[in-house]
PDB file of C-alpha atoms in Angstrom:
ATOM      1  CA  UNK A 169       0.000   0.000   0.000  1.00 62.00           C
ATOM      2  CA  UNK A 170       1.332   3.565  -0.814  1.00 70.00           C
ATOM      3  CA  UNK A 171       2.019   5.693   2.153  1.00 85.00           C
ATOM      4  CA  UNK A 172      -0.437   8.375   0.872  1.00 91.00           C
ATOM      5  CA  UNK A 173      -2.985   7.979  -2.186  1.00 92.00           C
ATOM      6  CA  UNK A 174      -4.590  10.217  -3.453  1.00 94.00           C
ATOM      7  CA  UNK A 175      -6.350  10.438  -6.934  1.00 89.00           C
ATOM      8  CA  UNK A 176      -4.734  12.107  -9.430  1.00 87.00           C
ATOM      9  CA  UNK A 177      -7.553  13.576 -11.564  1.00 87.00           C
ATOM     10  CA  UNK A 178      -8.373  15.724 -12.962  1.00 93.00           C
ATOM     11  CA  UNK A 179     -11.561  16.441 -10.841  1.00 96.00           C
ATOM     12  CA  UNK A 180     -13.766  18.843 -12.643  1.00 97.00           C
ATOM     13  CA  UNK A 181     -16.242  21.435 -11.360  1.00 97.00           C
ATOM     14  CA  UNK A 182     -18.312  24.185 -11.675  1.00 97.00           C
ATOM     15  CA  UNK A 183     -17.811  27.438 -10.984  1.00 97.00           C
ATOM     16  CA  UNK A 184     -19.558  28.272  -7.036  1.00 97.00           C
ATOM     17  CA  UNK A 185     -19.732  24.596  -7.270  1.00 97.00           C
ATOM     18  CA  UNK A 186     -18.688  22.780  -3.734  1.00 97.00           C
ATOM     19  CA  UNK A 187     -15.010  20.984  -4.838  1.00 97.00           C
ATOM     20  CA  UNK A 188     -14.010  17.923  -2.530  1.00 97.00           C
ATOM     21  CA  UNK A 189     -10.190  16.728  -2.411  1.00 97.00           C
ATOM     22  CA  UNK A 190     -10.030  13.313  -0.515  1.00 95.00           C
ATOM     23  CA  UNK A 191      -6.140  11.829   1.046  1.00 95.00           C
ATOM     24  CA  UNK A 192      -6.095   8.320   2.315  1.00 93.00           C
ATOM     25  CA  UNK A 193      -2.686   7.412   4.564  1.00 90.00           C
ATOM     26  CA  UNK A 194      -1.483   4.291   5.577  1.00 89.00           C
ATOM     27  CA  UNK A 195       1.183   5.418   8.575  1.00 85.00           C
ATOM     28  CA  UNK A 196      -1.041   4.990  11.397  1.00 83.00           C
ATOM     29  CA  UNK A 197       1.620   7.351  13.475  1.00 81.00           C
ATOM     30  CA  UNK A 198       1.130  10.362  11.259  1.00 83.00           C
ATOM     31  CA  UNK A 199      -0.140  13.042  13.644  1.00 79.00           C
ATOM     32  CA  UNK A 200      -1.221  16.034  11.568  1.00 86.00           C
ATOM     33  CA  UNK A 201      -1.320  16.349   8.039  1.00 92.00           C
ATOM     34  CA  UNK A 202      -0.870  19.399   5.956  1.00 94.00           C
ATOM     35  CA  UNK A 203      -2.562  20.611   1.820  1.00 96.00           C
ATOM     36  CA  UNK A 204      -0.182  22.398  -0.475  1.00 97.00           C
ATOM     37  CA  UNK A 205      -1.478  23.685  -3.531  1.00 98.00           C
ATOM     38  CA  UNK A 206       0.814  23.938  -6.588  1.00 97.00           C
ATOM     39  CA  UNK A 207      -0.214  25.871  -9.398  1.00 97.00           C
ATOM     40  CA  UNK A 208       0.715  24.940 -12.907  1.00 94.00           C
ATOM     41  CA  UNK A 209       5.056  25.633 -13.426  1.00 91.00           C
ATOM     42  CA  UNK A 210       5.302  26.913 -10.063  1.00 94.00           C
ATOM     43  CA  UNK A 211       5.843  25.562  -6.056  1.00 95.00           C
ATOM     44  CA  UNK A 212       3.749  24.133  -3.803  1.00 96.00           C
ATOM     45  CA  UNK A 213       2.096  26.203  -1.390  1.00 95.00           C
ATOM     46  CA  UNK A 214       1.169  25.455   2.189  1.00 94.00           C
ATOM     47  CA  UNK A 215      -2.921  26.091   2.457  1.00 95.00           C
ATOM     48  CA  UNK A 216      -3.906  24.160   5.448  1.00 93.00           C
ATOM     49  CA  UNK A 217      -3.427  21.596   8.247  1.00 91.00           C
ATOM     50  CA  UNK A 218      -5.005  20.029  10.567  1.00 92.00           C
ATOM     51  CA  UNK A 219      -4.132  18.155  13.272  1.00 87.00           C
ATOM     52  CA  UNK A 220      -7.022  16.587  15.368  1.00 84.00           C
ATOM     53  CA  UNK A 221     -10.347  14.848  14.086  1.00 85.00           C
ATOM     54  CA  UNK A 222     -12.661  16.580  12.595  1.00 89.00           C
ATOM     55  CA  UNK A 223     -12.981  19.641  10.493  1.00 92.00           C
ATOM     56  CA  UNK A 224     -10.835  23.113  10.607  1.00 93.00           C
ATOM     57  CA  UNK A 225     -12.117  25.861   8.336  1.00 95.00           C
ATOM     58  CA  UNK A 226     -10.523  28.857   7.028  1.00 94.00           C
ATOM     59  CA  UNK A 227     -12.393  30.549   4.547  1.00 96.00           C
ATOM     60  CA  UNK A 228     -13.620  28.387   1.891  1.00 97.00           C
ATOM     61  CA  UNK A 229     -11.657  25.937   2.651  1.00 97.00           C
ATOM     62  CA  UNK A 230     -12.369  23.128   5.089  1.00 96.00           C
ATOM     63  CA  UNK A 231      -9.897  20.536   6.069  1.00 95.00           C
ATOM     64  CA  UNK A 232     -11.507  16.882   7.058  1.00 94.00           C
ATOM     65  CA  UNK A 233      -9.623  14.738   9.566  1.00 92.00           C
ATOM     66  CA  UNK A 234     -10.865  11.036  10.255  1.00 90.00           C
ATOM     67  CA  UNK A 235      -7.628   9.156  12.016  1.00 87.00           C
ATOM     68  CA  UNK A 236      -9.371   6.204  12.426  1.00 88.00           C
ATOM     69  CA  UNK A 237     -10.150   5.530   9.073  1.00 89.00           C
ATOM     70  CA  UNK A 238      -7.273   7.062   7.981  1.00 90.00           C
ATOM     71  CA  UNK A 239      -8.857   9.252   5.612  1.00 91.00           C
ATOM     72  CA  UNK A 240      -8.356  13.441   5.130  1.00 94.00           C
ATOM     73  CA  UNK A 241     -10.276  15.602   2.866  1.00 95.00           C
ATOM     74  CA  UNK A 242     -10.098  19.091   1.765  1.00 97.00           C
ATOM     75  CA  UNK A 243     -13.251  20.837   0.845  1.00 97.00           C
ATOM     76  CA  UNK A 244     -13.020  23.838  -1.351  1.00 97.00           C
ATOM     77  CA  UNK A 245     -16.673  25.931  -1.300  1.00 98.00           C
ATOM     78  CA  UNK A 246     -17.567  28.567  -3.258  1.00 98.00           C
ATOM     79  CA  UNK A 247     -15.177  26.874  -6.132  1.00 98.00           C
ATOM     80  CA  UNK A 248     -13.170  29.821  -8.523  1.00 97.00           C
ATOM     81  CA  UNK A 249     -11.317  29.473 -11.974  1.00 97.00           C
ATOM     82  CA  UNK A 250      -8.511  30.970  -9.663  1.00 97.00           C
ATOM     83  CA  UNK A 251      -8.548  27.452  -7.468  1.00 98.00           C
ATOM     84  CA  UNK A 252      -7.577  25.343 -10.421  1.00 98.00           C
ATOM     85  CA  UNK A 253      -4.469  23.624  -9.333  1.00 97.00           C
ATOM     86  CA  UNK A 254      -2.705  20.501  -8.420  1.00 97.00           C
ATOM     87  CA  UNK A 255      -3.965  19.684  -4.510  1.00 97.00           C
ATOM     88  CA  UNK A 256      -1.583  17.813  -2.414  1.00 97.00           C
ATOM     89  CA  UNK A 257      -1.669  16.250   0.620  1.00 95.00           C
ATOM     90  CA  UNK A 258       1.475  15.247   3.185  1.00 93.00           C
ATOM     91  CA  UNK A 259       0.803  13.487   6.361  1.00 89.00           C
ATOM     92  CA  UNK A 260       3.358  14.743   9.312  1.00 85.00           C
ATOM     93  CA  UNK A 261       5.342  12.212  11.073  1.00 77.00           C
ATOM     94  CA  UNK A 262       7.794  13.360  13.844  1.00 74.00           C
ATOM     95  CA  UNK A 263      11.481  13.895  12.631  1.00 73.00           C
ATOM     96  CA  UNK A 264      11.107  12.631   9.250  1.00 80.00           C
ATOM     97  CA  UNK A 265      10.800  14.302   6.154  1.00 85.00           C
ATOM     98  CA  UNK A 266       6.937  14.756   4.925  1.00 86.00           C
ATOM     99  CA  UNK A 267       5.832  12.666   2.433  1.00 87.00           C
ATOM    100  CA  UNK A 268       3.262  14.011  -0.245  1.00 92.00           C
ATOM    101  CA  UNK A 269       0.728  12.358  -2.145  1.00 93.00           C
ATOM    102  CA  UNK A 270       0.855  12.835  -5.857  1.00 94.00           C
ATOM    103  CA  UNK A 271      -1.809  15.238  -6.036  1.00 95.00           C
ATOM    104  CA  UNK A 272      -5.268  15.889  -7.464  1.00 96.00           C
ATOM    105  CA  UNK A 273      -5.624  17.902 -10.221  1.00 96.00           C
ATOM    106  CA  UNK A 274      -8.524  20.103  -9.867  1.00 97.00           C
ATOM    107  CA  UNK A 275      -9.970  22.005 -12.851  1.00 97.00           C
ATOM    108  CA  UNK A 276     -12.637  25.005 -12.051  1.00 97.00           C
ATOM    109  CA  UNK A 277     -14.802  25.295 -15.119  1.00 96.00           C
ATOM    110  CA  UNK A 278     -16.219  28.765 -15.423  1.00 93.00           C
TER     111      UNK A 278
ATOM    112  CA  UNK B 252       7.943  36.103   4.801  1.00 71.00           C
ATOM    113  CA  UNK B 253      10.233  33.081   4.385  1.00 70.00           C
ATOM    114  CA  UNK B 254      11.555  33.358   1.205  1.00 91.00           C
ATOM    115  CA  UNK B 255      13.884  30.203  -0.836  1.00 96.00           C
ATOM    116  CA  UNK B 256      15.711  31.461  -3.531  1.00 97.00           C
ATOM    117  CA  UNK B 257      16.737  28.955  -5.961  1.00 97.00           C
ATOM    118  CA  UNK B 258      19.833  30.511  -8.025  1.00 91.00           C
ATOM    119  CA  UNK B 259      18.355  29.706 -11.791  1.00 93.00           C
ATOM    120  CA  UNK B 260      14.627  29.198 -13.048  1.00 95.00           C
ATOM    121  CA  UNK B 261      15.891  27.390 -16.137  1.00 96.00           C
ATOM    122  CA  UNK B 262      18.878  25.222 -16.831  1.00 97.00           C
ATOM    123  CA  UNK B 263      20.177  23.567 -20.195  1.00 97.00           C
ATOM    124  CA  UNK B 264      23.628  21.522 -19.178  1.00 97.00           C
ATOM    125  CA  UNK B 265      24.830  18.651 -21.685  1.00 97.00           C
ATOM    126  CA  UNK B 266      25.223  14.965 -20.669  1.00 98.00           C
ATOM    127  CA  UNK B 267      28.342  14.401 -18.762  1.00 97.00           C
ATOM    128  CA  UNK B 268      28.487  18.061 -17.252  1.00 97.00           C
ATOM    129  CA  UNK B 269      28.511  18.710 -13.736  1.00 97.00           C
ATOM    130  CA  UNK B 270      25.924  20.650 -12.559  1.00 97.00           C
ATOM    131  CA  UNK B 271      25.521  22.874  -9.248  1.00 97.00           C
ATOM    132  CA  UNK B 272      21.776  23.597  -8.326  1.00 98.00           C
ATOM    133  CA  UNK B 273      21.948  26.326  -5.430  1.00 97.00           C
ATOM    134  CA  UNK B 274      19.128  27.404  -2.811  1.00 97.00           C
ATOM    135  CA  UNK B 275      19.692  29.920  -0.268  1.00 97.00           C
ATOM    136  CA  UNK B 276      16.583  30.406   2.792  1.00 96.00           C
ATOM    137  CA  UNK B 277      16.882  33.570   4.892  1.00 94.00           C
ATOM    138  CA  UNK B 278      14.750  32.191   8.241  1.00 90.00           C
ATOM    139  CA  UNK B 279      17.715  30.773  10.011  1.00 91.00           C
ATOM    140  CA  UNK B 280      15.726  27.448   9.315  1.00 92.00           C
ATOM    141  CA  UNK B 281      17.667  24.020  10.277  1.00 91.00           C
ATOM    142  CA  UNK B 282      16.426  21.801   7.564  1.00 93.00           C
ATOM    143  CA  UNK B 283      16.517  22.154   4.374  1.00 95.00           C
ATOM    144  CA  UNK B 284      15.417  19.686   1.417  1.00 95.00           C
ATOM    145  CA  UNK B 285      15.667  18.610  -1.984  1.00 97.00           C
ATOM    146  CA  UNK B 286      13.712  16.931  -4.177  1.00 97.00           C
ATOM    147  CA  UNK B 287      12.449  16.397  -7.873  1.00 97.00           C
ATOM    148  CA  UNK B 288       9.636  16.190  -9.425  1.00 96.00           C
ATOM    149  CA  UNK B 289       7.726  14.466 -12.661  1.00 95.00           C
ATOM    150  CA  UNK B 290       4.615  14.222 -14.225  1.00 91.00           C
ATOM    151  CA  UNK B 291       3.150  11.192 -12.796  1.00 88.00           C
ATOM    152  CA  UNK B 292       5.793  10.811 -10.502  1.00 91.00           C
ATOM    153  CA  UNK B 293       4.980  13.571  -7.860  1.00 91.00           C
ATOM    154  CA  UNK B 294       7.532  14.863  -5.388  1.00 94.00           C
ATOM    155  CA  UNK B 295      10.799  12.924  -4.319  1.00 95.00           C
ATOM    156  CA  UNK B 296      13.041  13.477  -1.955  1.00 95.00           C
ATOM    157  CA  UNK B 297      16.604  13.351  -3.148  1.00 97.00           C
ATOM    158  CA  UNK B 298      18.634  14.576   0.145  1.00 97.00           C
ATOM    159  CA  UNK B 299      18.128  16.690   3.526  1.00 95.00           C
ATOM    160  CA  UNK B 300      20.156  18.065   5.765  1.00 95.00           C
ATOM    161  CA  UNK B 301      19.155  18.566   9.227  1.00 91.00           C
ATOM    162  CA  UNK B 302      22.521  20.362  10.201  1.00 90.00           C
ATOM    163  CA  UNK B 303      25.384  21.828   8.511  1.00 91.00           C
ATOM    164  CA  UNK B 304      27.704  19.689   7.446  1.00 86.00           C
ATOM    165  CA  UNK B 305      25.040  16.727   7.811  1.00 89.00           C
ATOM    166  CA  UNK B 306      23.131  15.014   5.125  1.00 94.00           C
ATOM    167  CA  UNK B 307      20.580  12.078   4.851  1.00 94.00           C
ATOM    168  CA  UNK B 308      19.955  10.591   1.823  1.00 96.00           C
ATOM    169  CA  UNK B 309      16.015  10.423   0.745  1.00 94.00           C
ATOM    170  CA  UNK B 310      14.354   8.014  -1.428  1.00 93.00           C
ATOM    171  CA  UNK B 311      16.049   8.501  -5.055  1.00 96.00           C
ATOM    172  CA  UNK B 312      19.828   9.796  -4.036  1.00 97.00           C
ATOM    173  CA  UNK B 313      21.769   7.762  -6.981  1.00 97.00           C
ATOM    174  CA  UNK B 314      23.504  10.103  -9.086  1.00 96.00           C
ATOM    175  CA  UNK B 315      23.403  13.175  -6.861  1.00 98.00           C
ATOM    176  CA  UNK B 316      25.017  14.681  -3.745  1.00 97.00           C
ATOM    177  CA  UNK B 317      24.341  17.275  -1.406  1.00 97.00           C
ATOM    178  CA  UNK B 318      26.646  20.234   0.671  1.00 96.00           C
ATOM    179  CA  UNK B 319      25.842  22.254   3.406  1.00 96.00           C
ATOM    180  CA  UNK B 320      28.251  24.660   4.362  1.00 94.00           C
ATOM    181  CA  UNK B 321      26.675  27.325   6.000  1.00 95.00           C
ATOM    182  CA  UNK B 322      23.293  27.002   7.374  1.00 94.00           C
ATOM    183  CA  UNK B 323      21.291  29.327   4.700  1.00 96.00           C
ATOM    184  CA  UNK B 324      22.826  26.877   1.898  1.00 97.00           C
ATOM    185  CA  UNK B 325      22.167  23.983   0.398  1.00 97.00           C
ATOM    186  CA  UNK B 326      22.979  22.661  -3.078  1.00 97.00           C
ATOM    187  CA  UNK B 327      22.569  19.832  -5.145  1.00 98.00           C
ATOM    188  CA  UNK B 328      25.792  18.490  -7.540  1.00 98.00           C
ATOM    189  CA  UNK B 329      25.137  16.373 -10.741  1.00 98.00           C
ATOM    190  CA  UNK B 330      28.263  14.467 -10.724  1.00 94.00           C
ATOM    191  CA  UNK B 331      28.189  13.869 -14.470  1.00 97.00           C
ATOM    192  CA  UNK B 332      24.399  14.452 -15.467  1.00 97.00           C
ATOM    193  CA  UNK B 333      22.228  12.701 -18.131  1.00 98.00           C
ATOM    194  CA  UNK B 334      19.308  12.668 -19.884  1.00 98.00           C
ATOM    195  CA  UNK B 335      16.928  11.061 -17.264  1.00 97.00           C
ATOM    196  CA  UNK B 336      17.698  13.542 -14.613  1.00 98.00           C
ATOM    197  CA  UNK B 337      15.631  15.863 -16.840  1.00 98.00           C
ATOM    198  CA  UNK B 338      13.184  17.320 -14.431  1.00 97.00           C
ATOM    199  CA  UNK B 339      11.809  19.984 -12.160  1.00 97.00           C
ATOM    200  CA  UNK B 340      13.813  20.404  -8.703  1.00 98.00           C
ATOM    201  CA  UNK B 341      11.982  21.828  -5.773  1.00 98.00           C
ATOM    202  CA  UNK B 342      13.979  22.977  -2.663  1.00 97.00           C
ATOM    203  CA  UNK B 343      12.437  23.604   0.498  1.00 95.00           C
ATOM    204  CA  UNK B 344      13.209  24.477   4.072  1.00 94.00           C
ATOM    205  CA  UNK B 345      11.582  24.119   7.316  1.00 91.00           C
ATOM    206  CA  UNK B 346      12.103  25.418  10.871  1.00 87.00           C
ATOM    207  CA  UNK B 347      11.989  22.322  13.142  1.00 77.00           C
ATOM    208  CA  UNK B 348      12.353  18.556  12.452  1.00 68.00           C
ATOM    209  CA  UNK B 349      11.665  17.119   8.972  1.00 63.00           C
ATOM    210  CA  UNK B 350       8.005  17.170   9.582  1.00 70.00           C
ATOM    211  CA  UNK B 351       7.201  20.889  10.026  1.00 82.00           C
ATOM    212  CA  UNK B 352       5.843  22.744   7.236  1.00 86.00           C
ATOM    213  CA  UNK B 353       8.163  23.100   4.367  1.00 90.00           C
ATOM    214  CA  UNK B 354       8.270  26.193   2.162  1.00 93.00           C
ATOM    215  CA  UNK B 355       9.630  26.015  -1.391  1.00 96.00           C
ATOM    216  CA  UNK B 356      11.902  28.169  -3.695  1.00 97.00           C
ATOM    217  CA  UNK B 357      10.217  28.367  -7.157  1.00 96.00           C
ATOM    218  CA  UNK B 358      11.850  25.476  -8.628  1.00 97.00           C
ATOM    219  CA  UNK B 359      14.995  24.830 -10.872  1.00 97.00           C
ATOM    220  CA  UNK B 360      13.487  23.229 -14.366  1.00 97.00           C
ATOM    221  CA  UNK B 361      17.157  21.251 -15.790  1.00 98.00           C
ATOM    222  CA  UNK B 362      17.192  20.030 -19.063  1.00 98.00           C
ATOM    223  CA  UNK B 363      20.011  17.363 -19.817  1.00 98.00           C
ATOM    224  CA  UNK B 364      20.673  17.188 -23.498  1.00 97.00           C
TER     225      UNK B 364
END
């Protein structure tokens, strides 16, 4: 099993439509777990993380944390042309480098 | 801000050449990373360095090496590059241990010819 799996895409939606980014992880000892965002020819960019079950919202974004089913979503609402992009997702472990998922490619369709 | 400055956006070296891919962070950060990255592939980690003078190889080292001289500075040789290391290299710092939040430069894109 990969350490983090994510589906690559490309995940299509509306514009104002509700966009939903899903992260399964298989290290049972990650204890938070960060999205980057990586627009096309440029660096990722840290967006959120969460660390405890449940949800943590900022904006229109909401991150989705279920440990025991090792499963973490990101939620995008309100969805803009501007939020097309390549959405990854990197559980953190303590004292090792983070490991990211190969992204979802999310395409805004105005 | 933290800002990584990778020296060059764009790079065309020839097969065989050494190449020297430099990345500078100004936060006083302790870790700093490299990897690479492919379509399909996502992001690797080539080396880190938790310390000066310290490096740890990540999960696709062969045909690379690291040094860390000064604490702001980390670069990444090409002993004698080729065609397959082609690719898009990310460097990235962090404050604490190798699972804080990293921050990127804006990438080094290396064609080998």
């Amino acid at each position: 099993q990969k350490e983090v799996e994510q589906n690559s895409g490309p995940l299509s939606v509306p514009e104002g439509a509700i966009a939903s980014l899903n992260c399964t992880y298989s290290d049972r000892g990650s204890q938070s777990f960060f999205w980057y965002r990586q627009y096309s020819g440029k660096s990722p960019e840290l967006i959120m993380f969460i660390y405890s079950n449940g949800d943590k919202e900022d904006g229109r974004f909401t991150a989705q944390l279920n440990k025991a089913s090792q499963y973490v979503s990101l939620l995008i609402r309100d969805s803009q042309p501007s939020d097309s992009a390549t959405y990854l997702c990197a559980p953190k472990r303590r004292n090792t480098p983070l490991v990211f998922g190969k992204g979802t490619r999310l395409s805004v369709i105005a | 801000d933290v800002k990584v400055t990778q020296s060059s956006r764009y790079l065309v070296k020839r097969t065989g050449e050494k190449v020297f891919l430099e990345c500078v962070q100004d936060m006083d950060h302790e870790n700093m990373f490299w990897y690479r990255q492919d379509p399909g592939l996502g992001l690797r980690l080539i080396y880190f360095s938790y310390d000066v003078k310290m490096k740890e190889k990540g999960d696709i080292p062969e045909g690379y090496s690291v040094s860390r001289e000064k604490k702001e500075r980390f670069s990444l040789i090409l002993e004698s590059a080729s065609t397959n290391q082609t690719s898009m290299y990310l460097c990235a710092s962090s404050l604490y241990g190798g699972g804080d939040i990293q921050y990127f430069g804006a990438g080094t894109r290396l064609s080998v010819l």
